[in-house]
Amino acid sequence: MFNFRNRPFPLFAGFIATSLLFFTLATQHDRGYYRLHPANKIVTDLRDIPSSVESLPTASDASSAPNLTTITLGSQKYSHVALASTFGSWHHDVLIPIAQSMEAVLGSHDRVRLYVEQPYRLGEHGFNEIVNRTGIYHGEQFIYHTLHGDMSRTDLFSSSQGGMIDLVILGTCEFDMQHWSQQLLDVWDARPDDRKFTIVCIIHDVSDSRNYRGIQEWGIRGAIRYLTLGEHVSKSLRQHLHSYAESHEPFNYYSLIEYARIDLHIPILPLSDPPKPTKGSRKLSSAIVQGLFDTTRRDYMGIMGDLVEALKDDPALWGYLPPKDPDTLAYVPVPHSPDPPFELHLVGAHGWVNNVPEELKHVIKFHRNLDYTQYFELMQRMDVVLPAFANNHYYDVKASSTVVMAIQCNVPLLVTRRFRQSYNYADDDRVVITRPQALREVHALQIL
């Protein structure tokens, strides 16, 4: 039986947490435009551009690299990074770990600038408290609408006279490209040839057409690359970019966008270890489903339906007594039991899960609009995480935050083989429990 009170995989989670992002830039002189490329490899021909997904270097790679405070390739120097997002309170848990990586590689927080909606608050859910507690980012924060003007300034960086932003990382491409694409293009065109810059688009959902606003213009300039949060997303994005070569529109097939680089980054926060469990039952008693309260994203109805049937079959196994009051269908916890009753925690925001069966009145625990501190504390108390994907999107074109949340909180995920293939960075028995095809989530929980 899986030992839920002495989880065997904290070292693996720590290993994943050390995977820091760093970029080095290469100049493609033959075609007159600039390309971003990892590991100091200069791209000199389109044949050198692989169509496969690029893995990011680890923290050990960065620590053993030469002095990268100024990254020099050919006649170009790239050393000033802006990370920007217009997406309100969301995705700071993706953007800030990348900022941390940039600071580590460039050797100075003065070379990294963060542009967000609420500087030094980072949204209504208190992510700035996580930043302060973990110390993952030390640079300044600015209101996002100042990015456009700052792209033309030469006085932003006290440590490098005349330095200009030469790399812009957009945290949520589907929103940020709509807001900034044309503004940044105008700045790019206005800069002299030796002061150009590159944009990096973080893709969360390949199927969202807003990701691709203006990418032909950026592709023609050779000034765009992509970052995804899962290899399955990278593969889907590559297929989408390939489709531009099959277009009948010259604007599409002349853009060369299918050659844009795609990198992979798994943003694991360095959270402190969870409190050690008190002595007592080693029985599984708490599971969690995390995500927006949206039945098109999570299979709430299916899980609750299975749980009702399981309670009817054997309520004592779950720590409950059958209802005795004729006026209610609710199962009640066994009193004075040494083992806690099973609870299913649903944590999320926006919307609501309606039609919760009355039988589960004491089983289902809702947590709505928690701040990050409350959320991480709750997550770290759980025995197991259920991804509970309601459709194929999270296996094919979209990355789920549930996976990295579980890993950084040191809680195992109950998954299928298909899940392990899509989220192959979590394809490890120390991180996941794999249920066989014949068992749905609740049936597997019943056995565990």
Short mmCIF file of C-alpha atoms in Angstrom, two decimals:
data_model
loop_
_atom_site.label_atom_id
_atom_site.label_comp_id
_atom_site.label_asym_id
_atom_site.label_seq_id
_atom_site.Cartn_x
_atom_site.Cartn_y
_atom_site.Cartn_z
CA MET A 1 0.00 0.00 0.00
CA PHE A 2 1.21 3.52 -0.78
CA ASN A 3 2.45 5.18 2.39
CA PHE A 4 0.53 8.45 2.53
CA ARG A 5 2.02 9.65 5.81
CA ASN A 6 5.66 9.20 4.80
CA ARG A 7 5.77 10.24 1.18
CA PRO A 8 8.82 8.79 -0.60
CA PHE A 9 9.45 11.41 -3.22
CA PRO A 10 10.54 14.78 -1.74
CA LEU A 11 13.97 14.47 -3.34
CA PHE A 12 12.40 14.16 -6.78
CA ALA A 13 10.25 17.21 -6.17
CA GLY A 14 13.36 19.05 -5.07
CA PHE A 15 15.17 17.97 -8.22
CA ILE A 16 12.37 19.31 -10.39
CA ALA A 17 12.42 22.52 -8.39
CA THR A 18 16.03 23.13 -9.36
CA SER A 19 15.21 23.21 -13.05
CA LEU A 20 15.92 26.87 -13.81
CA LEU A 21 15.36 28.57 -17.11
CA PHE A 22 18.12 30.35 -18.94
CA PHE A 23 18.39 31.58 -22.47
CA THR A 24 21.32 32.55 -24.62
CA LEU A 25 20.84 34.30 -27.89
CA ALA A 26 22.27 33.57 -31.29
CA THR A 27 22.51 35.72 -34.37
CA GLN A 28 21.65 34.30 -37.76
CA HIS A 29 23.74 36.53 -39.97
CA ASP A 30 22.94 34.87 -43.30
CA ARG A 31 19.27 35.77 -43.13
CA GLY A 32 19.61 39.06 -41.32
CA TYR A 33 17.50 38.29 -38.28
CA TYR A 34 18.08 37.24 -34.69
CA ARG A 35 17.31 33.90 -33.08
CA LEU A 36 17.19 32.85 -29.47
CA HIS A 37 18.95 29.58 -28.82
CA PRO A 38 19.87 27.67 -25.67
CA ALA A 39 23.26 26.35 -24.67
CA ASN A 40 25.35 28.91 -26.60
CA LYS A 41 24.78 27.12 -29.92
CA ILE A 42 24.76 29.50 -32.86
CA VAL A 43 22.18 28.73 -35.53
CA THR A 44 23.73 29.34 -38.94
CA ASP A 45 21.30 27.51 -41.19
CA LEU A 46 17.61 26.62 -41.12
CA ARG A 47 18.67 22.97 -41.16
CA ASP A 48 20.19 23.51 -37.71
CA ILE A 49 16.79 24.38 -36.27
CA PRO A 50 15.30 21.17 -34.83
CA SER A 51 11.56 20.64 -34.85
CA SER A 52 11.67 18.75 -31.58
CA VAL A 53 11.13 20.31 -28.17
CA GLU A 54 14.13 21.95 -26.53
CA SER A 55 14.77 20.95 -22.92
CA LEU A 56 15.90 23.68 -20.58
CA PRO A 57 19.25 23.54 -18.79
CA THR A 58 19.21 22.70 -15.10
CA ALA A 59 20.45 24.84 -12.24
CA SER A 60 23.72 22.92 -12.21
CA ASP A 61 24.25 23.85 -15.86
CA ALA A 62 23.82 27.52 -14.97
CA SER A 63 26.15 27.34 -11.99
CA SER A 64 28.94 25.77 -14.05
CA ALA A 65 28.56 28.16 -16.99
CA PRO A 66 31.03 31.00 -17.59
CA ASN A 67 30.22 34.55 -16.50
CA LEU A 68 26.93 35.29 -18.17
CA THR A 69 26.28 38.77 -16.81
CA THR A 70 26.55 39.81 -20.44
CA ILE A 71 25.73 37.12 -23.00
CA THR A 72 27.76 37.77 -26.12
CA LEU A 73 27.37 35.98 -29.44
CA GLY A 74 28.89 37.49 -32.55
CA SER A 75 28.47 41.27 -32.30
CA GLN A 76 25.26 41.09 -30.24
CA LYS A 77 24.91 41.36 -26.47
CA TYR A 78 21.75 40.36 -24.62
CA SER A 79 21.59 41.06 -20.95
CA HIS A 80 18.41 42.99 -20.06
CA VAL A 81 15.15 41.12 -19.56
CA ALA A 82 11.55 42.28 -19.14
CA LEU A 83 8.89 39.86 -17.95
CA ALA A 84 5.40 41.18 -18.51
CA SER A 85 1.78 40.19 -18.05
CA THR A 86 -1.58 41.89 -18.42
CA PHE A 87 -3.43 38.92 -16.93
CA GLY A 88 -4.35 40.36 -13.53
CA SER A 89 -3.92 38.01 -10.57
CA TRP A 90 -3.12 34.90 -12.56
CA HIS A 91 -0.03 33.03 -13.73
CA HIS A 92 2.42 34.78 -11.41
CA ASP A 93 3.35 31.26 -10.27
CA VAL A 94 4.61 30.72 -13.82
CA LEU A 95 6.22 34.08 -14.53
CA ILE A 96 8.10 34.64 -11.26
CA PRO A 97 10.10 31.37 -11.32
CA ILE A 98 11.29 32.38 -14.80
CA ALA A 99 12.34 35.76 -13.40
CA GLN A 100 14.27 33.90 -10.71
CA SER A 101 16.08 31.93 -13.40
CA MET A 102 16.96 35.08 -15.31
CA GLU A 103 18.40 36.69 -12.19
CA ALA A 104 20.48 33.58 -11.49
CA VAL A 105 21.92 33.46 -14.99
CA LEU A 106 22.55 37.17 -15.46
CA GLY A 107 24.03 37.46 -11.99
CA SER A 108 22.11 40.61 -11.09
CA HIS A 109 18.54 41.51 -10.24
CA ASP A 110 19.17 44.95 -11.74
CA ARG A 111 19.03 43.36 -15.21
CA VAL A 112 15.54 41.88 -14.78
CA ARG A 113 12.35 43.95 -14.67
CA LEU A 114 8.82 42.74 -13.95
CA TYR A 115 5.74 44.46 -15.45
CA VAL A 116 2.40 43.46 -13.91
CA GLU A 117 -1.03 44.87 -13.09
CA GLN A 118 -0.38 45.24 -9.36
CA PRO A 119 3.31 45.80 -8.59
CA TYR A 120 4.48 44.61 -5.16
CA ARG A 121 1.13 42.96 -4.59
CA LEU A 122 0.98 40.59 -7.55
CA GLY A 123 -2.76 40.22 -7.57
CA GLU A 124 -5.56 39.85 -5.11
CA HIS A 125 -4.46 36.37 -4.04
CA GLY A 126 -1.28 37.50 -2.30
CA PHE A 127 1.41 35.96 -4.44
CA ASN A 128 3.85 38.66 -3.37
CA GLU A 129 3.85 37.07 0.09
CA ILE A 130 5.10 33.85 -1.51
CA VAL A 131 7.78 35.83 -3.34
CA ASN A 132 8.93 37.43 -0.10
CA ARG A 133 8.88 34.18 1.84
CA THR A 134 10.80 32.13 -0.73
CA GLY A 135 13.09 34.92 -1.95
CA ILE A 136 12.71 33.77 -5.56
CA TYR A 137 12.70 37.28 -7.05
CA HIS A 138 14.58 40.39 -5.95
CA GLY A 139 14.15 42.82 -8.84
CA GLU A 140 11.84 45.77 -9.17
CA GLN A 141 8.17 45.59 -10.20
CA PHE A 142 6.39 48.07 -12.44
CA ILE A 143 2.87 48.73 -13.70
CA TYR A 144 2.49 46.90 -17.00
CA HIS A 145 1.41 49.86 -19.14
CA THR A 146 4.86 51.43 -18.71
CA LEU A 147 6.55 48.64 -20.69
CA HIS A 148 5.89 50.26 -24.06
CA GLY A 149 7.68 53.47 -23.12
CA ASP A 150 10.49 51.66 -21.33
CA MET A 151 11.33 49.70 -24.48
CA SER A 152 12.78 52.88 -25.99
CA ARG A 153 14.73 54.01 -22.93
CA THR A 154 18.46 53.70 -22.39
CA ASP A 155 18.53 54.74 -18.72
CA LEU A 156 16.72 51.79 -17.09
CA PHE A 157 19.69 49.82 -15.82
CA SER A 158 22.07 51.41 -13.37
CA SER A 159 24.63 48.63 -13.79
CA SER A 160 24.98 49.11 -17.55
CA GLN A 161 25.01 52.59 -19.01
CA GLY A 162 22.89 52.81 -22.15
CA GLY A 163 21.47 49.32 -21.75
CA MET A 164 18.08 48.58 -23.32
CA ILE A 165 15.62 45.73 -22.83
CA ASP A 166 16.57 43.07 -25.36
CA LEU A 167 14.36 40.15 -24.27
CA VAL A 168 10.64 40.42 -23.48
CA ILE A 169 8.89 37.39 -21.94
CA LEU A 170 5.10 37.56 -22.12
CA GLY A 171 3.54 35.57 -19.28
CA THR A 172 0.16 34.77 -20.85
CA CYS A 173 0.44 34.96 -24.60
CA GLU A 174 -3.28 34.82 -25.39
CA PHE A 175 -3.83 38.08 -23.51
CA ASP A 176 -0.45 39.75 -23.80
CA MET A 177 -0.06 39.47 -27.58
CA GLN A 178 -3.43 41.19 -28.04
CA HIS A 179 -2.29 44.05 -25.83
CA TRP A 180 1.35 44.47 -26.83
CA SER A 181 2.07 42.92 -30.23
CA GLN A 182 1.60 46.00 -32.38
CA GLN A 183 3.17 48.35 -29.83
CA LEU A 184 6.28 46.18 -29.57
CA LEU A 185 6.49 45.77 -33.33
CA ASP A 186 6.58 49.55 -33.72
CA VAL A 187 9.41 49.76 -31.20
CA TRP A 188 11.30 46.88 -32.86
CA ASP A 189 11.11 48.58 -36.26
CA ALA A 190 12.19 51.92 -34.81
CA ARG A 191 15.30 50.54 -33.12
CA PRO A 192 18.59 50.43 -35.04
CA ASP A 193 19.77 47.04 -36.28
CA ASP A 194 22.19 46.57 -33.39
CA ARG A 195 19.51 47.24 -30.72
CA LYS A 196 16.76 44.82 -31.72
CA PHE A 197 15.05 42.53 -29.21
CA THR A 198 13.29 39.16 -29.07
CA ILE A 199 9.90 38.31 -27.57
CA VAL A 200 9.16 35.00 -25.87
CA CYS A 201 5.50 33.92 -25.73
CA ILE A 202 4.45 31.57 -22.92
CA ILE A 203 1.72 29.32 -24.32
CA HIS A 204 -0.82 27.86 -21.88
CA ASP A 205 -3.42 26.61 -24.38
CA VAL A 206 -2.48 25.94 -28.01
CA SER A 207 -6.11 25.99 -29.13
CA ASP A 208 -6.61 29.64 -28.12
CA SER A 209 -6.35 31.67 -31.33
CA ARG A 210 -5.44 34.83 -29.40
CA ASN A 211 -1.94 33.40 -28.97
CA TYR A 212 -1.18 34.01 -32.63
CA ARG A 213 -2.12 37.63 -33.12
CA GLY A 214 0.61 39.26 -35.21
CA ILE A 215 2.96 36.26 -35.16
CA GLN A 216 3.52 36.48 -38.92
CA GLU A 217 5.09 39.91 -38.47
CA TRP A 218 7.29 38.59 -35.68
CA GLY A 219 8.19 35.50 -37.69
CA ILE A 220 9.28 37.58 -40.69
CA ARG A 221 11.59 39.52 -38.35
CA GLY A 222 12.88 36.31 -36.75
CA ALA A 223 12.20 37.87 -33.37
CA ILE A 224 9.82 35.44 -31.67
CA ARG A 225 10.13 32.17 -29.82
CA TYR A 226 7.85 30.17 -27.56
CA LEU A 227 7.87 28.68 -24.10
CA THR A 228 5.42 25.97 -23.00
CA LEU A 229 4.66 24.31 -19.68
CA GLY A 230 4.48 20.72 -20.91
CA GLU A 231 5.96 18.62 -23.68
CA HIS A 232 2.50 17.67 -24.98
CA VAL A 233 1.78 21.40 -25.39
CA SER A 234 5.08 21.86 -27.22
CA LYS A 235 4.27 19.08 -29.66
CA SER A 236 0.81 20.46 -30.34
CA LEU A 237 2.19 23.97 -30.80
CA ARG A 238 4.79 22.70 -33.25
CA GLN A 239 2.03 21.09 -35.34
CA HIS A 240 0.11 24.35 -35.33
CA LEU A 241 3.14 26.33 -36.47
CA HIS A 242 3.77 23.79 -39.24
CA SER A 243 0.30 24.54 -40.60
CA TYR A 244 1.43 28.01 -41.71
CA ALA A 245 3.57 26.36 -44.38
CA GLU A 246 0.41 24.85 -45.89
CA SER A 247 -1.49 28.13 -46.06
CA HIS A 248 -2.53 29.64 -49.39
CA GLU A 249 -1.83 33.12 -48.02
CA PRO A 250 1.66 34.52 -48.74
CA PHE A 251 1.50 36.45 -45.48
CA ASN A 252 1.41 33.08 -43.69
CA TYR A 253 3.87 30.97 -45.62
CA TYR A 254 6.45 33.75 -45.99
CA SER A 255 6.44 34.32 -42.23
CA LEU A 256 8.80 31.36 -41.49
CA ILE A 257 6.96 31.01 -38.20
CA GLU A 258 7.20 27.22 -38.28
CA TYR A 259 10.93 27.60 -37.56
CA ALA A 260 10.35 29.49 -34.31
CA ARG A 261 12.05 27.85 -31.36
CA ILE A 262 9.97 26.14 -28.69
CA ASP A 263 11.36 25.64 -25.19
CA LEU A 264 9.95 23.86 -22.18
CA HIS A 265 9.88 25.15 -18.61
CA ILE A 266 8.27 23.52 -15.57
CA PRO A 267 7.78 26.28 -12.95
CA ILE A 268 8.17 24.54 -9.58
CA LEU A 269 8.21 26.93 -6.61
CA PRO A 270 10.72 26.20 -3.79
CA LEU A 271 8.12 25.89 -1.06
CA SER A 272 9.10 24.92 2.45
CA ASP A 273 8.51 21.34 3.49
CA PRO A 274 5.00 20.59 4.78
CA PRO A 275 4.50 20.04 8.52
CA LYS A 276 5.27 16.51 9.63
CA PRO A 277 2.05 14.56 10.15
CA THR A 278 1.07 13.76 13.70
CA LYS A 279 1.07 10.15 14.78
CA GLY A 280 -2.13 8.34 14.03
CA SER A 281 -3.87 6.62 11.18
CA ARG A 282 -1.93 5.89 8.00
CA LYS A 283 -5.18 5.41 6.12
CA LEU A 284 -5.94 7.62 3.13
CA SER A 285 -8.48 10.15 4.31
CA SER A 286 -8.19 13.28 2.16
CA ALA A 287 -8.20 13.84 -1.59
CA ILE A 288 -8.32 17.10 -3.48
CA VAL A 289 -9.47 18.34 -6.88
CA GLN A 290 -7.92 21.69 -7.84
CA GLY A 291 -9.01 24.08 -10.57
CA LEU A 292 -11.69 26.53 -11.60
CA PHE A 293 -15.17 25.46 -10.56
CA ASP A 294 -16.09 24.59 -14.12
CA THR A 295 -17.57 21.20 -15.05
CA THR A 296 -16.12 21.50 -18.57
CA ARG A 297 -12.62 21.49 -17.02
CA ARG A 298 -12.97 19.04 -14.12
CA ASP A 299 -15.17 15.95 -13.91
CA TYR A 300 -16.89 16.95 -10.69
CA MET A 301 -20.16 15.23 -11.54
CA GLY A 302 -18.52 11.94 -12.47
CA ILE A 303 -16.42 11.77 -9.31
CA MET A 304 -19.30 12.70 -7.02
CA GLY A 305 -21.58 10.16 -8.69
CA ASP A 306 -19.01 7.40 -8.22
CA LEU A 307 -18.47 8.46 -4.62
CA VAL A 308 -22.19 8.21 -3.82
CA GLU A 309 -22.30 4.68 -5.22
CA ALA A 310 -19.19 3.70 -3.27
CA LEU A 311 -20.70 5.02 -0.04
CA LYS A 312 -23.85 2.99 -0.62
CA ASP A 313 -21.79 -0.16 -1.16
CA ASP A 314 -19.63 0.13 1.95
CA PRO A 315 -20.05 3.32 4.03
CA ALA A 316 -17.89 1.98 6.89
CA LEU A 317 -14.85 1.68 4.60
CA TRP A 318 -15.03 5.44 4.03
CA GLY A 319 -15.58 6.16 7.72
CA TYR A 320 -19.32 6.88 7.51
CA LEU A 321 -22.65 5.57 8.75
CA PRO A 322 -25.67 5.25 6.45
CA PRO A 323 -28.34 7.91 6.95
CA LYS A 324 -30.82 7.06 9.71
CA ASP A 325 -32.94 10.18 9.57
CA PRO A 326 -35.68 9.66 6.97
CA ASP A 327 -35.59 13.37 6.17
CA THR A 328 -32.00 13.32 4.88
CA LEU A 329 -29.83 11.25 2.57
CA ALA A 330 -26.57 12.49 4.05
CA TYR A 331 -24.03 9.97 5.31
CA VAL A 332 -22.54 10.91 8.68
CA PRO A 333 -19.01 10.24 10.03
CA VAL A 334 -18.53 7.30 12.37
CA PRO A 335 -18.28 8.83 15.88
CA HIS A 336 -15.17 8.25 18.01
CA SER A 337 -13.37 6.39 15.24
CA PRO A 338 -9.54 6.20 15.44
CA ASP A 339 -9.47 6.77 11.68
CA PRO A 340 -10.68 10.07 10.23
CA PRO A 341 -13.51 9.86 7.69
CA PHE A 342 -12.67 10.34 4.04
CA GLU A 343 -13.08 13.90 2.75
CA LEU A 344 -12.98 15.19 -0.81
CA HIS A 345 -11.75 18.77 -0.97
CA LEU A 346 -12.69 20.93 -3.95
CA VAL A 347 -10.56 24.05 -4.20
CA GLY A 348 -10.92 26.68 -6.89
CA ALA A 349 -12.26 30.03 -8.01
CA HIS A 350 -14.94 31.48 -10.27
CA GLY A 351 -18.28 29.81 -10.76
CA TRP A 352 -19.57 27.07 -8.53
CA VAL A 353 -20.29 23.36 -8.55
CA ASN A 354 -24.05 22.95 -8.42
CA ASN A 355 -26.14 19.85 -7.77
CA VAL A 356 -23.86 18.35 -5.13
CA PRO A 357 -25.60 15.13 -4.00
CA GLU A 358 -27.10 15.36 -0.53
CA GLU A 359 -25.40 12.09 0.35
CA LEU A 360 -22.07 13.91 0.26
CA LYS A 361 -23.02 16.75 2.59
CA HIS A 362 -20.35 15.76 5.12
CA VAL A 363 -17.88 14.39 2.57
CA ILE A 364 -17.36 17.32 0.18
CA LYS A 365 -15.43 20.32 1.49
CA PHE A 366 -15.42 23.48 -0.65
CA HIS A 367 -12.60 26.05 -0.58
CA ARG A 368 -13.20 29.08 -2.75
CA ASN A 369 -10.90 32.01 -3.62
CA LEU A 370 -8.12 31.11 -1.19
CA ASP A 371 -4.99 33.21 -1.25
CA TYR A 372 -1.77 31.45 -2.22
CA THR A 373 -0.63 30.90 1.37
CA GLN A 374 -3.94 29.32 2.37
CA TYR A 375 -3.98 27.26 -0.78
CA PHE A 376 -0.48 25.82 -0.34
CA GLU A 377 -1.15 25.03 3.32
CA LEU A 378 -4.33 23.15 2.39
CA MET A 379 -2.67 21.33 -0.48
CA GLN A 380 0.22 20.15 1.69
CA ARG A 381 -2.20 18.51 4.13
CA MET A 382 -3.74 16.30 1.45
CA ASP A 383 -3.01 12.61 0.89
CA VAL A 384 -3.60 12.52 -2.86
CA VAL A 385 -4.48 14.82 -5.76
CA LEU A 386 -7.03 13.89 -8.43
CA PRO A 387 -6.42 15.62 -11.79
CA ALA A 388 -10.04 14.81 -12.78
CA PHE A 389 -9.70 16.19 -16.30
CA ALA A 390 -13.09 16.54 -17.97
CA ASN A 391 -11.84 16.57 -21.58
CA ASN A 392 -8.85 15.82 -23.78
CA HIS A 393 -7.51 19.38 -23.80
CA TYR A 394 -5.27 18.81 -20.80
CA TYR A 395 -3.71 15.79 -22.50
CA ASP A 396 -3.25 17.36 -25.92
CA VAL A 397 -3.12 21.17 -26.12
CA LYS A 398 -3.18 22.64 -22.62
CA ALA A 399 -1.02 22.40 -19.49
CA SER A 400 -2.71 21.85 -16.14
CA SER A 401 -1.53 23.75 -13.09
CA THR A 402 -2.69 20.81 -10.95
CA VAL A 403 0.44 18.84 -11.80
CA VAL A 404 3.06 21.37 -10.71
CA MET A 405 0.95 22.33 -7.69
CA ALA A 406 0.97 18.71 -6.50
CA ILE A 407 4.71 18.30 -7.08
CA GLN A 408 5.75 21.48 -5.31
CA CYS A 409 3.44 20.65 -2.38
CA ASN A 410 4.84 17.10 -2.21
CA VAL A 411 1.50 15.33 -2.71
CA PRO A 412 1.13 12.32 -5.06
CA LEU A 413 -1.22 12.39 -8.03
CA LEU A 414 -3.61 9.55 -8.88
CA VAL A 415 -3.28 9.21 -12.66
CA THR A 416 -3.52 7.01 -15.75
CA ARG A 417 -0.85 5.84 -18.17
CA ARG A 418 -2.08 8.46 -20.61
CA PHE A 419 -1.41 11.16 -18.03
CA ARG A 420 2.14 9.93 -17.52
CA GLN A 421 2.79 10.08 -21.25
CA SER A 422 1.51 13.66 -21.56
CA TYR A 423 3.12 15.00 -18.38
CA ASN A 424 6.34 13.06 -18.75
CA TYR A 425 8.21 15.29 -16.29
CA ALA A 426 5.98 13.63 -13.66
CA ASP A 427 6.43 10.13 -15.10
CA ASP A 428 7.93 8.71 -11.93
CA ASP A 429 6.56 6.32 -9.32
CA ARG A 430 7.74 8.66 -6.58
CA VAL A 431 5.39 11.35 -7.86
CA VAL A 432 2.32 9.53 -9.15
CA ILE A 433 0.11 6.55 -8.35
CA THR A 434 -1.02 4.90 -11.58
CA ARG A 435 -4.49 3.41 -11.59
CA PRO A 436 -5.28 0.62 -14.07
CA GLN A 437 -7.79 1.10 -16.85
CA ALA A 438 -10.47 -0.92 -15.04
CA LEU A 439 -10.54 1.45 -12.05
CA ARG A 440 -11.96 4.94 -12.02
CA GLU A 441 -10.59 7.45 -9.50
CA VAL A 442 -13.03 6.64 -6.72
CA HIS A 443 -12.59 2.89 -7.18
CA ALA A 444 -8.82 3.34 -6.88
CA LEU A 445 -9.26 5.47 -3.75
CA GLN A 446 -11.43 2.71 -2.30
CA ILE A 447 -8.58 0.22 -2.69
CA LEU A 448 -5.98 2.63 -1.36
#
